[in-house]
Amino acid sequence: MKVYGRITVFPNMPARISRLYELAYNLWWSWHPEARALYSTLDAELWERVGHNPVRFLSEVEPYKLEQAAEQAEYLQAYDSVIKDFDHYMHPRPDETWFSSSYPELVNTTIAYFSAEFGLHESVPIYSGGLGILSGDHCKEASDLGLPFVGVGFLYPQGYFHQRITRDGVQEAIYDKLHFSETPAIPAVGPDGNEVVISVDLPGRRIYAKVWKLMIGRVPLYLMDTDVAPNAPADRELSARLYGGDREMRISQEIVLGIGGVRALRALGISPSAWHLNEGHAAFLNLERCRELVATGLNFNEAREVVAANSLFTTHTPVPAGNDAFSFDLIDKYFSSYWGQLGLNRDQFIDVAREDQGWGATYSMTVLALKLSDHHNGVSKLHGEVSRKMWQFLWPGIDVDEVPIDYITNGVHTFSWIAQEINVLFGRYLDSDWGRHVDEQAFWDQHIDALPDKELWRVHVQQKEKLIEYSRKRLIQQHLRLGEGSTQIAEFGQILNPEALTIGFARRFATYKRAALIFRDLNRLHKLLNNPQRPMQIIFAGKAHPADEPGKALIEQIYRASRSEEFKGKVILLENYDIDMARYLVAGTDVWLNNPIRPYEASGTSGQKAALNGQPNCSILDGWWAEGYNGKNGWAIGEEREYHNQEAQAEADSLSLYRVLEEEIIPAFFERGSDDVPHRWVGFMKEAIRTCTPQFSMRRMVKEYTTRYYVPEVQQSKGMAENNYERARILAHWKEHIRENWNKLELYVDGRRDGQLSLGEGIDVHAWVRIDGLSPDDICIELVYGEIKNEIAQPQFARPMSFTKRELDGSYRYDIHLQPEESGSIAYNIRVVPSHPLLTEKYELGLIRWA
Ligand SMILES: *Cc1c(COP(=O)(O)O)cnc(C)c1O
């Protein structure tokens, strides 16, 4: 029949356990194993069949199983205990969460977090990869820490695709309809009690989006869906797929996400005082906030000051395809009725986001986000550096090290990724309440040795066996579907050797991640995999973006290897990588391999998940691993450098990978003590746990975002709003004034240009500045000095020079005495930068004058 409506009908629930419903509608259950068990123990087979989705589970479970459970003492005890924990979690005392006890004055504010994808759980397929997982983990930790946090995104009716791999290794993308009635999302209601539907204008039409609410512990996530009645059929499909469709689809989605997202919050009666743009997809939100302010009487520059002051933009990738940009044609088509509402003309509007770095001018979402936010960060130390270089052109004249893009290294939500048995092990040997100490390095330093080698190894082997069993099941399913014969199917039931060193490689098949690097020298790989004394095997998994042909070719290459006589049973490719599979892999393989082209892996997080489960990483020194690697917690591939030639880079990296495997990893893994435990190997495992769990935890990360960005943003936004945005007006006018007069500034310096000094001696430096149209209060004059390394002067220190007097000719004189503290070769210079107490970033204007 043709479907008009679809409703999920639940059986009558015994009153004694009726709150199983409520629990199903809050993803809190997903990171609390006792809560998960309330469903899975009722009917383990059904729990698997419904993809661990408790909403579906409750609609399909046999009523008698509920009746039985409601009379079983053991079940009821578990139920009561979970409900008690849940209630306590949802309604903590004010001193019980980190945020409310650290910032009691800010508990009634709101931090809004925008992302195109959220990876929360396998049963809510609205994520594609690392960016989504990061957003999902961020929300969970924000909830755990008690942040007044709301997420904004899309509820994609078809989500991201399911991957199937054909007999020839070709990836097929299958889109299944996600029935919202079978997800934990419910229609969001506004203050008036009505369901919230918002609208945005697209060329020639208005389109509507319904807002859904999904609870992640204490954090609400608002998700928009355009599949609503007033929209034309094509527009109803607009939010159907994550990263699907053409450029028009993409810009329309981003308009709904950014502009519609702000309208959704307003309709819900929510006024955030800090805004976080997780990647550039949501950057239109800052335009919409400007538009709101322009409508109240501010001009665009003033509005920009208000918006930027409490806006944080996190950039996630140096890969060009990951930085959205649109042609000016598209911008004309979609925004010609919008820029007037900002008080801008077309050229001014486009200028805000113009990028012209050699491939033709485009409207860049990253530039838009950078220019309309005062706070910016990358996602690892190295990625911060790379981003400063990449976007330096927006701050011309500013040294690359001083480009205002900082970094906070990514982390993972510990309880979403730790295997239950490892969790229990930590509880037994580290501390029964170890979860409270996740981000405390001292806790791990102090307790890690209490973990007996033998126990950790036993539990690890158990995880590996679980993974093997899971892999066999998945391979059998896949090949039954492909119609293979019973002998082959029987082989898949025996595949993978629990004794072999098992390498895990699972992530999106983007080409920069070089999934096939280990296949560069087939002979050498063949020897590694087929050594009867020291066998090795590799499990691959991952999806390629449906439009990424080279990525799909990599899948094909690995699939063919997995079916070849040489590598059969030693190289495995599992289809449809998702959060569920990731949990098996990060706990169950022995070594987590990552070999991207440095420096394209902005952070990477799967290796962090592996490490906390006791799995050492073997990785290129890129992203988080460049910070995490300490020589004892895993292995480094290649050198800490970049190459100009990717072929040379791949050759060098693959040689390094083979060498590390042959000389370090394999010998350590197969060295067994008299008790059959590989103590040296377990040493690597423990060191991975000790060093990576706290440092790369989502808890450390969200605390950093809070103290370094959210809290200052909230405070700044208060100041900005006072007296009808007085500060914003002052700042905007001051900036206009500075920009008009900056070119007239003249600078003369008198100081020694070369020569020698003895340590303890110094030199005097004088500077004269002529600043027609400006006042000395508008500028800051600094002496900058530092060592000379490889013929490059490092601007290590900046010291303000003091104003001495106004000369007769009208110029201002500044003096300083420079006395180096160490011997060596140093360079110095004098610079002038605009200065104002209301500036967020010293170099916000991108103006600078060097002598
Ligand atoms: C963690 C995770 C990722 C991200 O992995 P990277 O190492 O950052 O590439 C992608 N997909 C899934 C399903 C994950 O769990």
mmCIF file of N, CA, C and O in Angstrom, residues 182-210:
data_model
loop_
_atom_site.group_PDB
_atom_site.id
_atom_site.type_symbol
_atom_site.label_atom_id
_atom_site.label_comp_id
_atom_site.label_asym_id
_atom_site.label_seq_id
_atom_site.Cartn_x
_atom_site.Cartn_y
_atom_site.Cartn_z
ATOM 1 N N GLU A 182 10.693 5.817 14.957
ATOM 2 C CA GLU A 182 11.493 4.725 15.534
ATOM 3 C C GLU A 182 12.828 5.224 16.091
ATOM 4 O O GLU A 182 13.711 4.446 16.385
ATOM 5 N N THR A 183 12.988 6.533 16.160
ATOM 6 C CA THR A 183 14.190 7.092 16.779
ATOM 7 C C THR A 183 13.769 7.757 18.089
ATOM 8 O O THR A 183 12.577 7.993 18.313
ATOM 9 N N PRO A 184 14.740 8.089 18.908
ATOM 10 C CA PRO A 184 14.372 8.747 20.172
ATOM 11 C C PRO A 184 14.057 10.238 20.005
ATOM 12 O O PRO A 184 13.999 10.964 20.987
ATOM 13 N N ALA A 185 13.850 10.719 18.766
ATOM 14 C CA ALA A 185 13.537 12.140 18.572
ATOM 15 C C ALA A 185 12.043 12.381 18.738
ATOM 16 O O ALA A 185 11.228 11.574 18.303
ATOM 17 N N ILE A 186 11.714 13.492 19.349
ATOM 18 C CA ILE A 186 10.299 13.882 19.461
ATOM 19 C C ILE A 186 10.162 15.317 18.926
ATOM 20 O O ILE A 186 11.135 16.071 18.937
ATOM 21 N N PRO A 187 8.970 15.674 18.438
ATOM 22 C CA PRO A 187 8.815 17.042 17.930
ATOM 23 C C PRO A 187 9.106 18.057 19.041
ATOM 24 O O PRO A 187 8.642 17.893 20.177
ATOM 25 N N ALA A 188 9.901 19.069 18.708
ATOM 26 C CA ALA A 188 10.231 20.085 19.713
ATOM 27 C C ALA A 188 9.072 21.068 19.822
ATOM 28 O O ALA A 188 8.456 21.415 18.812
ATOM 29 N N VAL A 189 8.787 21.513 21.016
ATOM 30 C CA VAL A 189 7.718 22.504 21.175
ATOM 31 C C VAL A 189 8.278 23.807 21.715
ATOM 32 O O VAL A 189 9.242 23.826 22.476
ATOM 33 N N GLY A 190 7.679 24.903 21.287
ATOM 34 C CA GLY A 190 8.099 26.227 21.716
ATOM 35 C C GLY A 190 7.426 26.602 23.025
ATOM 36 O O GLY A 190 6.649 25.820 23.583
ATOM 37 N N PRO A 191 7.696 27.829 23.494
ATOM 38 C CA PRO A 191 7.134 28.288 24.759
ATOM 39 C C PRO A 191 5.593 28.280 24.749
ATOM 40 O O PRO A 191 4.967 28.132 25.795
ATOM 41 N N ASP A 192 4.996 28.396 23.559
ATOM 42 C CA ASP A 192 3.537 28.402 23.481
ATOM 43 C C ASP A 192 2.953 26.988 23.444
ATOM 44 O O ASP A 192 1.746 26.814 23.304
ATOM 45 N N GLY A 193 3.809 25.981 23.536
ATOM 46 C CA GLY A 193 3.315 24.612 23.544
ATOM 47 C C GLY A 193 3.082 24.036 22.162
ATOM 48 O O GLY A 193 2.697 22.880 22.033
ATOM 49 N N ASN A 194 3.338 24.810 21.120
ATOM 50 C CA ASN A 194 3.139 24.293 19.763
ATOM 51 C C ASN A 194 4.427 23.725 19.180
ATOM 52 O O ASN A 194 5.520 24.183 19.521
ATOM 53 N N GLU A 195 4.255 22.780 18.271
ATOM 54 C CA GLU A 195 5.422 22.231 17.590
ATOM 55 C C GLU A 195 6.097 23.329 16.776
ATOM 56 O O GLU A 195 5.428 24.192 16.200
ATOM 57 N N VAL A 196 7.418 23.285 16.733
ATOM 58 C CA VAL A 196 8.159 24.361 16.075
ATOM 59 C C VAL A 196 8.441 24.020 14.609
ATOM 60 O O VAL A 196 9.010 22.980 14.300
ATOM 61 N N VAL A 197 8.001 24.911 13.741
ATOM 62 C CA VAL A 197 8.322 24.805 12.319
ATOM 63 C C VAL A 197 8.910 26.157 11.928
ATOM 64 O O VAL A 197 8.337 27.202 12.252
ATOM 65 N N ILE A 198 10.062 26.151 11.294
ATOM 66 C CA ILE A 198 10.680 27.424 10.910
ATOM 67 C C ILE A 198 10.732 27.504 9.390
ATOM 68 O O ILE A 198 10.510 26.515 8.696
ATOM 69 N N SER A 199 11.056 28.699 8.881
ATOM 70 C CA SER A 199 11.153 28.815 7.431
ATOM 71 C C SER A 199 12.373 29.631 7.040
ATOM 72 O O SER A 199 12.860 30.462 7.818
ATOM 73 N N VAL A 200 12.881 29.357 5.857
ATOM 74 C CA VAL A 200 13.926 30.200 5.251
ATOM 75 C C VAL A 200 13.542 30.389 3.791
ATOM 76 O O VAL A 200 12.775 29.606 3.226
ATOM 77 N N ASP A 201 14.093 31.435 3.188
ATOM 78 C CA ASP A 201 13.781 31.693 1.788
ATOM 79 C C ASP A 201 14.888 31.167 0.889
ATOM 80 O O ASP A 201 16.062 31.444 1.105
ATOM 81 N N LEU A 202 14.464 30.411 -0.095
ATOM 82 C CA LEU A 202 15.378 29.978 -1.154
ATOM 83 C C LEU A 202 14.875 30.638 -2.436
ATOM 84 O O LEU A 202 13.775 31.189 -2.448
ATOM 85 N N PRO A 203 15.659 30.593 -3.530
ATOM 86 C CA PRO A 203 15.256 31.335 -4.721
ATOM 87 C C PRO A 203 13.805 31.026 -5.127
ATOM 88 O O PRO A 203 13.478 29.869 -5.404
ATOM 89 N N GLY A 204 12.960 32.040 -5.092
ATOM 90 C CA GLY A 204 11.603 31.906 -5.580
ATOM 91 C C GLY A 204 10.650 31.152 -4.681
ATOM 92 O O GLY A 204 9.521 30.868 -5.071
ATOM 93 N N ARG A 205 11.073 30.787 -3.504
ATOM 94 C CA ARG A 205 10.150 30.039 -2.652
ATOM 95 C C ARG A 205 10.587 30.112 -1.198
ATOM 96 O O ARG A 205 11.728 30.419 -0.875
ATOM 97 N N ARG A 206 9.631 29.797 -0.343
ATOM 98 C CA ARG A 206 9.933 29.730 1.087
ATOM 99 C C ARG A 206 9.896 28.266 1.465
ATOM 100 O O ARG A 206 9.001 27.550 1.039
ATOM 101 N N ILE A 207 10.870 27.800 2.208
ATOM 102 C CA ILE A 207 10.768 26.400 2.613
ATOM 103 C C ILE A 207 10.749 26.279 4.142
ATOM 104 O O ILE A 207 11.261 27.129 4.861
ATOM 105 N N TYR A 208 10.150 25.203 4.570
ATOM 106 C CA TYR A 208 9.864 25.024 5.991
ATOM 107 C C TYR A 208 10.659 23.837 6.543
ATOM 108 O O TYR A 208 10.973 22.895 5.808
ATOM 109 N N ALA A 209 10.975 23.914 7.809
ATOM 110 C CA ALA A 209 11.626 22.774 8.455
ATOM 111 C C ALA A 209 10.999 22.560 9.821
ATOM 112 O O ALA A 209 10.760 23.522 10.563
ATOM 113 N N LYS A 210 10.715 21.330 10.097
ATOM 114 C CA LYS A 210 10.191 20.983 11.410
ATOM 115 C C LYS A 210 11.372 20.715 12.335
ATOM 116 O O LYS A 210 12.406 20.191 11.910
#
